[in-house]
Amino acid sequence: MYRTHTCGELRIADVNKNVTLSGWVQRVRNLGGMTFIDLRDRYGITQLVINSESKSGLSAKADELGREFVIQITGTVAERSSKNNKIPTGEIEIILDEIEILNPSELPPFTIEDDSDGGDELRMKYRYLDLRRTPVRRNLELRHQMGIEIRNYLSEKGFLDVETPFLIKSTPEGARDFVVPSRVHPGQFYALPQSPQVFKQLLMVAGYDRYFQIVKCFRDEDLRADRQPEFTQIDCEMAFVGREEVLSAFEGLTKHLFRKVKNIDIEDDFPRMSYADAIEFYGSDKPDIRFGMTFKNLTTQVQGKGFKVFDDAEYIGGICAGGCGDYSRKDLDKLTDFVRKPQIGAQGLVYVKYNEDGSLKSSVDKFFDAEQLKSWADIFEAKPGDLLLILAGPKSKTLNALSELRLEMGNRLGLRDKNVFAPLWVVDFPLLEWDEDSQRFYAMHHPFTSPVKTDLELLNSDPGKVRADAYDLVINGVELGGGSIRIHNSELQKRMFEVLGFTDEEARNQFGFLMNAFKYGAPPHGGIAFGFDRWVSLFAGLDSIRDVIAFPKNNAARDVMIDSPSPIHQNQLEELYIQLKSTE
Amino acid sequence: MYRTHTCGELRIADVNKNVTLSGWVQRVRNLGGMTFIDLRDRYGITQLVINSESKSGLSAKADELGREFVIQITGTVAERSSKNNKIPTGEIEIILDEIEILNPSELPPFTIEDDSDGGDELRMKYRYLDLRRTPVRRNLELRHQMGIEIRNYLSEKGFLDVETPFLIKSTPEGARDFVVPSRVHPGQFYALPQSPQVFKQLLMVAGYDRYFQIVKCFRDEDLRADRQPEFTQIDCEMAFVGREEVLSAFEGLTKHLFRKVKNIDIEDDFPRMSYADAIEFYGSDKPDIRFGMTFKNLTTQVQGKGFKVFDDAEYIGGICAGGCGDYSRKDLDKLTDFVRKPQIGAQGLVYVKYNEDGSLKSSVDKFFDAEQLKSWADIFEAKPGDLLLILAGPKSKTLNALSELRLEMGNRLGLRDKNVFAPLWVVDFPLLEWDEDSQRFYAMHHPFTSPVKTDLELLNSDPGKVRADAYDLVINGVELGGGSIRIHNSELQKRMFEVLGFTDEEARNQFGFLMNAFKYGAPPHGGIAFGFDRWVSLFAGLDSIRDVIAFPKNNAARDVMIDSPSPIHQNQLEELYIQLKSTE
């Protein structure tokens, strides 16, 4: 037997027990003729001691030990003279009888400490060593716990965990599909699922009523920061429900997770915000509502006073940064630089300082008098000491820039505390997006998303105005999940395909088996899918999903530890009836 | 709201309640001026009634209904005059007020009944309709329940559910790998995992101590009955353990599942049998020990009496079929035909009938006298009324044929009851298999499997004799899972690669990152993986894993519902830098 206890288990009540422990050598110190070894495993750290009364030879053995050696020891639990109240085992130590080296270790390429000295690349390459670090392990323990809680909660609510296939079919629009050549069927391919969307709808047609799955999905996307080619969804679907039932079910799940995992009780219903309001007041479809600082639209108010920047702008709007009236010239220049960054793209920044003495000072004093500035301040309900920040330009771009500025000011003012959580349902998304290039509508979610019932008429008269019966769960500005009520009526589905400019044949080719299934009694249904990686990283207080994935890929979709993707053998290619295209 | 109750919920206590139900029309009957509708959902069936007092027009509406229409009804719960005690809702019916057709249905291509009239192919093509059938739904509900129980049990025992990657690396021996061309890295490929073996070992190196995952795995195998290209494993690994700890942990899991899912308490430790004994006494490494009928080796006993078939045979052995002494000539001919089938391949069958009067009658009376036959019967401890069945030939082939014969006799004698479960650990597998063609040893499990400690010496002197520290869990002749203690010592691993005939470079190419990881303090570890599909089908009393998979592929690895695999567009191929090989 390799151990009687783990390294996180022994307490003062265990003193005098003879114990066997196994683990990794965290460090070895010689101090006043004694040797101290910190022994580490998943469960904690225990201090081992060799003192003057120890068996001869033990000290010599200890001298052989290096960091990350795997050892097995036996010894007797003793009370420590100088206790360490930072760790649960800090009141005891083990007076050693024996040390056996189970496996030596080369010197690791970085330190296995909470704050490692290893850079990103190195830690990715030696991910199995990075995983030894306590903060990384805690992230994966959190992920485990959340998975268990989600499954048990949904199972208790009658949701069935059903596995859907990974080797599915590529669709003509599946440009981001990973494909898998078949050895048995030459020239044919499977595709890996971007989501189990179609299968969960088929399960509803099959009468399964409530379905969920925590499942890997795949998307061969152009690489962006914090995207992984494989990611994990909490995928859910319900039958005989409308929007209210879906939101209520998953608000329940969310509150359950907060309570069980974060020890936070959320009593109130989550607020809801229309997509239109989210854009108008936050410039984003995933507003961070931990703080206000909502946009005021000044367009009609400020035009026609001879300030060309305003007069030419489609939209003028701003925010009121409470208590920032004392910002220096330098502070304001920095903010101006911020909004002018290419990825934000504003032309400039107009400010109005509401001084403590009640006077107002702006960057546009030439064009606007004190009374006018005061009327702006009133719109913002600003108080002396506040700072108005105003952007002008094309509406969509300016709203977006203002959103970035708002988040930046939220950060500066400490309004985005990672321990505060503000959930929000964003609802009533547009059903369709017009694409200028192809001169056609695209489905904003997917072509099965149901229009809001009261907007059905508009589908003929003004399709761009139709709202979808779709919803997103947003927490702290992070879109955790989204879904919709689906179209279950084949007439409406047909109409939808027409609006999307699909011919009958295109629709059949792409969604034939789903449309076929719908002929045999499809119930009303709807669902939602959550990004599990994102949810874990939100709860872990992390900015990246990479840190909650055991073996992530880097930003080039490469696993640098196993060196994948990589070339394969010619005979493998031949067996698959494919060859590499010569890259001229 | 689509419903106040499900179709499985209402009882006599609900009489007079006004309710709304939704579901599928199972059938409509007109009887004595009344109309009866069976309404079905996942939860059950409820009878709806239109009688002479019902609102006018309701009957006409009911006449529109066809099988599998989705309807919503309101009505009042009433006590039935003729109760149906076969279903939980059989004491009540709903007197209808309203019927709304939510979705009509075309006539389904087969009946949605427990015993469907649809053939295999048709039910696969319309799997979403097949899934509506109660027995199929029960299989998936069982699968759900088992998944929940497994996860909660292992989680309580300190196992962490860690997701390992799906897009991994193909290895030179990965002939059965599915590969995935990379769009971002031209000419390079990911591979789908045949198992997370390497990653779970890395997690042990990373100190995770106890890991599990219920995870899809992929194998592009030559197709055999009851194999699926994608299948689900319960994958587990533990650190600082030997064989005893692993067997004890997973015997615990197995007993837990029997208790929770099958309501069967297994008190005793599971029996263990060496691989050598399993082959010697059952002719199989996965013996069905629900019944005895073990082999007796007669080779030395029966040779040298002039019967050439015996004298030329490497092995002669048999079984005693209790109570079959009255088998007719025709019965025995059938058994002879059975063992002569090409897939079994025996040359013939020798029988000895132990008559009730104590006399013995055999098919080899010419060569053996009564006394000799009696001595055989004594070896089998046969009683009057029993039948000895004896095969002779090359050892391995004959043992295998005898195993098939034993199972056949077990079936005939009703000794293989699907409600009786006999778990067994098979241990001490050979470490290596000699391959005549390539004149080298292969690892029977995989190259990380540890030899049994006491056999280490043999690794140099007689590698073929070395036993592996490996184990299989076998229940009722089904191999549910298998695993091993792994080699954690890099010297031993190096020696193992030598025995397997790997050059240093080959070993590095194939397992480089794992061997590299082992340099940094690998703990002793071992694990096991179970076939989840097989386990569910065993518990469901099914012979095929296909019936416990929501969307299975057929025996040609094809999903006939979605028609996959299928050709992909030329531009997709181009984006992936591959082209189809012309098939001359």
PDB file of N, CA and C in Angstrom, chain B residues 191-238:
ATOM      1  N   ALA B 191      -6.137  13.575 -35.104  1.00  0.00           N
ATOM      2  CA  ALA B 191      -6.777  12.266 -35.091  1.00  0.00           C
ATOM      3  C   ALA B 191      -7.785  12.257 -33.959  1.00  0.00           C
ATOM      4  N   LEU B 192      -8.857  11.504 -34.127  1.00  0.00           N
ATOM      5  CA  LEU B 192      -9.825  11.325 -33.045  1.00  0.00           C
ATOM      6  C   LEU B 192      -9.333  10.204 -32.133  1.00  0.00           C
ATOM      7  N   PRO B 193      -9.507  10.343 -30.824  1.00  0.00           N
ATOM      8  CA  PRO B 193      -8.932   9.363 -29.890  1.00  0.00           C
ATOM      9  C   PRO B 193      -9.618   7.998 -29.958  1.00  0.00           C
ATOM     10  N   GLN B 194      -8.813   6.942 -30.005  1.00  0.00           N
ATOM     11  CA  GLN B 194      -9.354   5.589 -29.827  1.00  0.00           C
ATOM     12  C   GLN B 194      -9.639   5.340 -28.349  1.00  0.00           C
ATOM     13  N   SER B 195      -8.918   6.082 -27.496  1.00  0.00           N
ATOM     14  CA  SER B 195      -9.200   6.125 -26.065  1.00  0.00           C
ATOM     15  C   SER B 195      -8.369   7.265 -25.497  1.00  0.00           C
ATOM     16  N   PRO B 196      -8.731   7.771 -24.324  1.00  0.00           N
ATOM     17  CA  PRO B 196      -7.915   8.862 -23.744  1.00  0.00           C
ATOM     18  C   PRO B 196      -6.707   8.328 -22.962  1.00  0.00           C
ATOM     19  N   GLN B 197      -6.260   7.124 -23.284  1.00  0.00           N
ATOM     20  CA  GLN B 197      -5.197   6.451 -22.530  1.00  0.00           C
ATOM     21  C   GLN B 197      -4.038   7.373 -22.138  1.00  0.00           C
ATOM     22  N   VAL B 198      -3.432   7.992 -23.134  1.00  0.00           N
ATOM     23  CA  VAL B 198      -2.244   8.793 -22.852  1.00  0.00           C
ATOM     24  C   VAL B 198      -2.585   9.988 -21.964  1.00  0.00           C
ATOM     25  N   PHE B 199      -3.742  10.596 -22.214  1.00  0.00           N
ATOM     26  CA  PHE B 199      -4.104  11.780 -21.437  1.00  0.00           C
ATOM     27  C   PHE B 199      -4.406  11.434 -19.992  1.00  0.00           C
ATOM     28  N   LYS B 200      -5.016  10.276 -19.783  1.00  0.00           N
ATOM     29  CA  LYS B 200      -5.307   9.952 -18.388  1.00  0.00           C
ATOM     30  C   LYS B 200      -4.019   9.637 -17.647  1.00  0.00           C
ATOM     31  N   GLN B 201      -3.044   9.067 -18.357  1.00  0.00           N
ATOM     32  CA  GLN B 201      -1.758   8.846 -17.698  1.00  0.00           C
ATOM     33  C   GLN B 201      -1.054  10.175 -17.418  1.00  0.00           C
ATOM     34  N   LEU B 202      -1.196  11.125 -18.347  1.00  0.00           N
ATOM     35  CA  LEU B 202      -0.622  12.460 -18.098  1.00  0.00           C
ATOM     36  C   LEU B 202      -1.288  13.116 -16.894  1.00  0.00           C
ATOM     37  N   LEU B 203      -2.570  12.882 -16.730  1.00  0.00           N
ATOM     38  CA  LEU B 203      -3.260  13.453 -15.565  1.00  0.00           C
ATOM     39  C   LEU B 203      -2.720  12.863 -14.266  1.00  0.00           C
ATOM     40  N   MET B 204      -2.314  11.606 -14.313  1.00  0.00           N
ATOM     41  CA  MET B 204      -1.697  11.005 -13.123  1.00  0.00           C
ATOM     42  C   MET B 204      -0.331  11.645 -12.874  1.00  0.00           C
ATOM     43  N   VAL B 205       0.450  11.822 -13.945  1.00  0.00           N
ATOM     44  CA  VAL B 205       1.730  12.531 -13.814  1.00  0.00           C
ATOM     45  C   VAL B 205       1.486  13.927 -13.238  1.00  0.00           C
ATOM     46  N   ALA B 206       0.351  14.518 -13.623  1.00  0.00           N
ATOM     47  CA  ALA B 206       0.019  15.866 -13.149  1.00  0.00           C
ATOM     48  C   ALA B 206      -0.506  15.860 -11.713  1.00  0.00           C
ATOM     49  N   GLY B 207      -0.618  14.670 -11.116  1.00  0.00           N
ATOM     50  CA  GLY B 207      -0.999  14.625  -9.703  1.00  0.00           C
ATOM     51  C   GLY B 207      -2.483  14.618  -9.449  1.00  0.00           C
ATOM     52  N   TYR B 208      -3.300  14.286 -10.459  1.00  0.00           N
ATOM     53  CA  TYR B 208      -4.751  14.380 -10.261  1.00  0.00           C
ATOM     54  C   TYR B 208      -5.321  13.198  -9.489  1.00  0.00           C
ATOM     55  N   ASP B 209      -4.485  12.167  -9.303  1.00  0.00           N
ATOM     56  CA  ASP B 209      -4.760  11.130  -8.322  1.00  0.00           C
ATOM     57  C   ASP B 209      -5.901  10.187  -8.686  1.00  0.00           C
ATOM     58  N   ARG B 210      -7.079  10.717  -8.949  1.00  0.00           N
ATOM     59  CA  ARG B 210      -8.211   9.881  -9.345  1.00  0.00           C
ATOM     60  C   ARG B 210      -8.976  10.617 -10.426  1.00  0.00           C
ATOM     61  N   TYR B 211      -9.064  10.004 -11.581  1.00  0.00           N
ATOM     62  CA  TYR B 211      -9.706  10.627 -12.739  1.00  0.00           C
ATOM     63  C   TYR B 211     -10.767   9.709 -13.294  1.00  0.00           C
ATOM     64  N   PHE B 212     -11.851  10.282 -13.813  1.00  0.00           N
ATOM     65  CA  PHE B 212     -12.771   9.492 -14.635  1.00  0.00           C
ATOM     66  C   PHE B 212     -13.392  10.390 -15.682  1.00  0.00           C
ATOM     67  N   GLN B 213     -13.972   9.746 -16.671  1.00  0.00           N
ATOM     68  CA  GLN B 213     -14.653  10.465 -17.726  1.00  0.00           C
ATOM     69  C   GLN B 213     -15.562   9.464 -18.445  1.00  0.00           C
ATOM     70  N   ILE B 214     -16.773   9.901 -18.749  1.00  0.00           N
ATOM     71  CA  ILE B 214     -17.620   9.106 -19.656  1.00  0.00           C
ATOM     72  C   ILE B 214     -17.481   9.773 -21.007  1.00  0.00           C
ATOM     73  N   VAL B 215     -16.846   9.092 -21.939  1.00  0.00           N
ATOM     74  CA  VAL B 215     -16.316   9.819 -23.091  1.00  0.00           C
ATOM     75  C   VAL B 215     -16.437   9.004 -24.377  1.00  0.00           C
ATOM     76  N   LYS B 216     -16.735   9.722 -25.462  1.00  0.00           N
ATOM     77  CA  LYS B 216     -16.794   9.086 -26.775  1.00  0.00           C
ATOM     78  C   LYS B 216     -15.392   8.730 -27.250  1.00  0.00           C
ATOM     79  N   CYS B 217     -15.263   7.557 -27.830  1.00  0.00           N
ATOM     80  CA  CYS B 217     -14.015   7.139 -28.464  1.00  0.00           C
ATOM     81  C   CYS B 217     -14.344   6.675 -29.882  1.00  0.00           C
ATOM     82  N   PHE B 218     -13.304   6.585 -30.692  1.00  0.00           N
ATOM     83  CA  PHE B 218     -13.520   6.384 -32.129  1.00  0.00           C
ATOM     84  C   PHE B 218     -12.555   5.335 -32.646  1.00  0.00           C
ATOM     85  N   ARG B 219     -13.068   4.396 -33.439  1.00  0.00           N
ATOM     86  CA  ARG B 219     -12.177   3.429 -34.053  1.00  0.00           C
ATOM     87  C   ARG B 219     -12.693   3.086 -35.440  1.00  0.00           C
ATOM     88  N   ASP B 220     -11.840   3.311 -36.429  1.00  0.00           N
ATOM     89  CA  ASP B 220     -12.213   3.067 -37.820  1.00  0.00           C
ATOM     90  C   ASP B 220     -11.898   1.616 -38.145  1.00  0.00           C
ATOM     91  N   GLU B 221     -12.686   0.716 -37.561  1.00  0.00           N
ATOM     92  CA  GLU B 221     -12.387  -0.701 -37.659  1.00  0.00           C
ATOM     93  C   GLU B 221     -13.007  -1.325 -38.880  1.00  0.00           C
ATOM     94  N   ASP B 222     -12.438  -2.453 -39.266  1.00  0.00           N
ATOM     95  CA  ASP B 222     -13.162  -3.296 -40.190  1.00  0.00           C
ATOM     96  C   ASP B 222     -14.455  -3.653 -39.491  1.00  0.00           C
ATOM     97  N   LEU B 223     -15.524  -3.589 -40.240  1.00  0.00           N
ATOM     98  CA  LEU B 223     -16.815  -3.655 -39.581  1.00  0.00           C
ATOM     99  C   LEU B 223     -17.153  -5.058 -39.142  1.00  0.00           C
ATOM    100  N   ARG B 224     -17.640  -5.135 -37.936  1.00  0.00           N
ATOM    101  CA  ARG B 224     -18.119  -6.394 -37.385  1.00  0.00           C
ATOM    102  C   ARG B 224     -19.473  -6.127 -36.775  1.00  0.00           C
ATOM    103  N   ALA B 225     -20.210  -7.185 -36.593  1.00  0.00           N
ATOM    104  CA  ALA B 225     -21.506  -7.029 -35.942  1.00  0.00           C
ATOM    105  C   ALA B 225     -21.274  -6.410 -34.572  1.00  0.00           C
ATOM    106  N   ASP B 226     -22.169  -5.547 -34.178  1.00  0.00           N
ATOM    107  CA  ASP B 226     -22.180  -4.946 -32.863  1.00  0.00           C
ATOM    108  C   ASP B 226     -20.928  -4.131 -32.545  1.00  0.00           C
ATOM    109  N   ARG B 227     -20.308  -3.566 -33.567  1.00  0.00           N
ATOM    110  CA  ARG B 227     -19.271  -2.557 -33.351  1.00  0.00           C
ATOM    111  C   ARG B 227     -19.810  -1.256 -33.896  1.00  0.00           C
ATOM    112  N   GLN B 228     -19.486  -0.172 -33.244  1.00  0.00           N
ATOM    113  CA  GLN B 228     -19.860   1.149 -33.722  1.00  0.00           C
ATOM    114  C   GLN B 228     -18.583   1.950 -33.901  1.00  0.00           C
ATOM    115  N   PRO B 229     -18.494   2.753 -34.974  1.00  0.00           N
ATOM    116  CA  PRO B 229     -17.279   3.557 -35.149  1.00  0.00           C
ATOM    117  C   PRO B 229     -17.076   4.557 -34.008  1.00  0.00           C
ATOM    118  N   GLU B 230     -18.157   4.989 -33.384  1.00  0.00           N
ATOM    119  CA  GLU B 230     -18.027   5.803 -32.175  1.00  0.00           C
ATOM    120  C   GLU B 230     -18.734   5.082 -31.044  1.00  0.00           C
ATOM    121  N   PHE B 231     -18.071   5.017 -29.909  1.00  0.00           N
ATOM    122  CA  PHE B 231     -18.616   4.283 -28.771  1.00  0.00           C
ATOM    123  C   PHE B 231     -18.215   5.036 -27.509  1.00  0.00           C
ATOM    124  N   THR B 232     -18.815   4.658 -26.396  1.00  0.00           N
ATOM    125  CA  THR B 232     -18.619   5.442 -25.177  1.00  0.00           C
ATOM    126  C   THR B 232     -17.925   4.616 -24.108  1.00  0.00           C
ATOM    127  N   GLN B 233     -16.874   5.182 -23.539  1.00  0.00           N
ATOM    128  CA  GLN B 233     -16.138   4.515 -22.473  1.00  0.00           C
ATOM    129  C   GLN B 233     -16.341   5.217 -21.134  1.00  0.00           C
ATOM    130  N   ILE B 234     -16.356   4.428 -20.081  1.00  0.00           N
ATOM    131  CA  ILE B 234     -16.170   4.977 -18.737  1.00  0.00           C
ATOM    132  C   ILE B 234     -14.681   4.796 -18.463  1.00  0.00           C
ATOM    133  N   ASP B 235     -13.954   5.885 -18.536  1.00  0.00           N
ATOM    134  CA  ASP B 235     -12.501   5.814 -18.509  1.00  0.00           C
ATOM    135  C   ASP B 235     -12.013   6.282 -17.129  1.00  0.00           C
ATOM    136  N   CYS B 236     -11.155   5.496 -16.490  1.00  0.00           N
ATOM    137  CA  CYS B 236     -10.773   5.776 -15.103  1.00  0.00           C
ATOM    138  C   CYS B 236      -9.279   5.541 -14.880  1.00  0.00           C
ATOM    139  N   GLU B 237      -8.704   6.281 -13.970  1.00  0.00           N
ATOM    140  CA  GLU B 237      -7.290   6.067 -13.630  1.00  0.00           C
ATOM    141  C   GLU B 237      -7.047   6.532 -12.194  1.00  0.00           C
ATOM    142  N   MET B 238      -6.136   5.845 -11.508  1.00  0.00           N
ATOM    143  CA  MET B 238      -5.814   6.166 -10.113  1.00  0.00           C
ATOM    144  C   MET B 238      -4.305   6.170  -9.929  1.00  0.00           C
TER     145      MET B 238
END
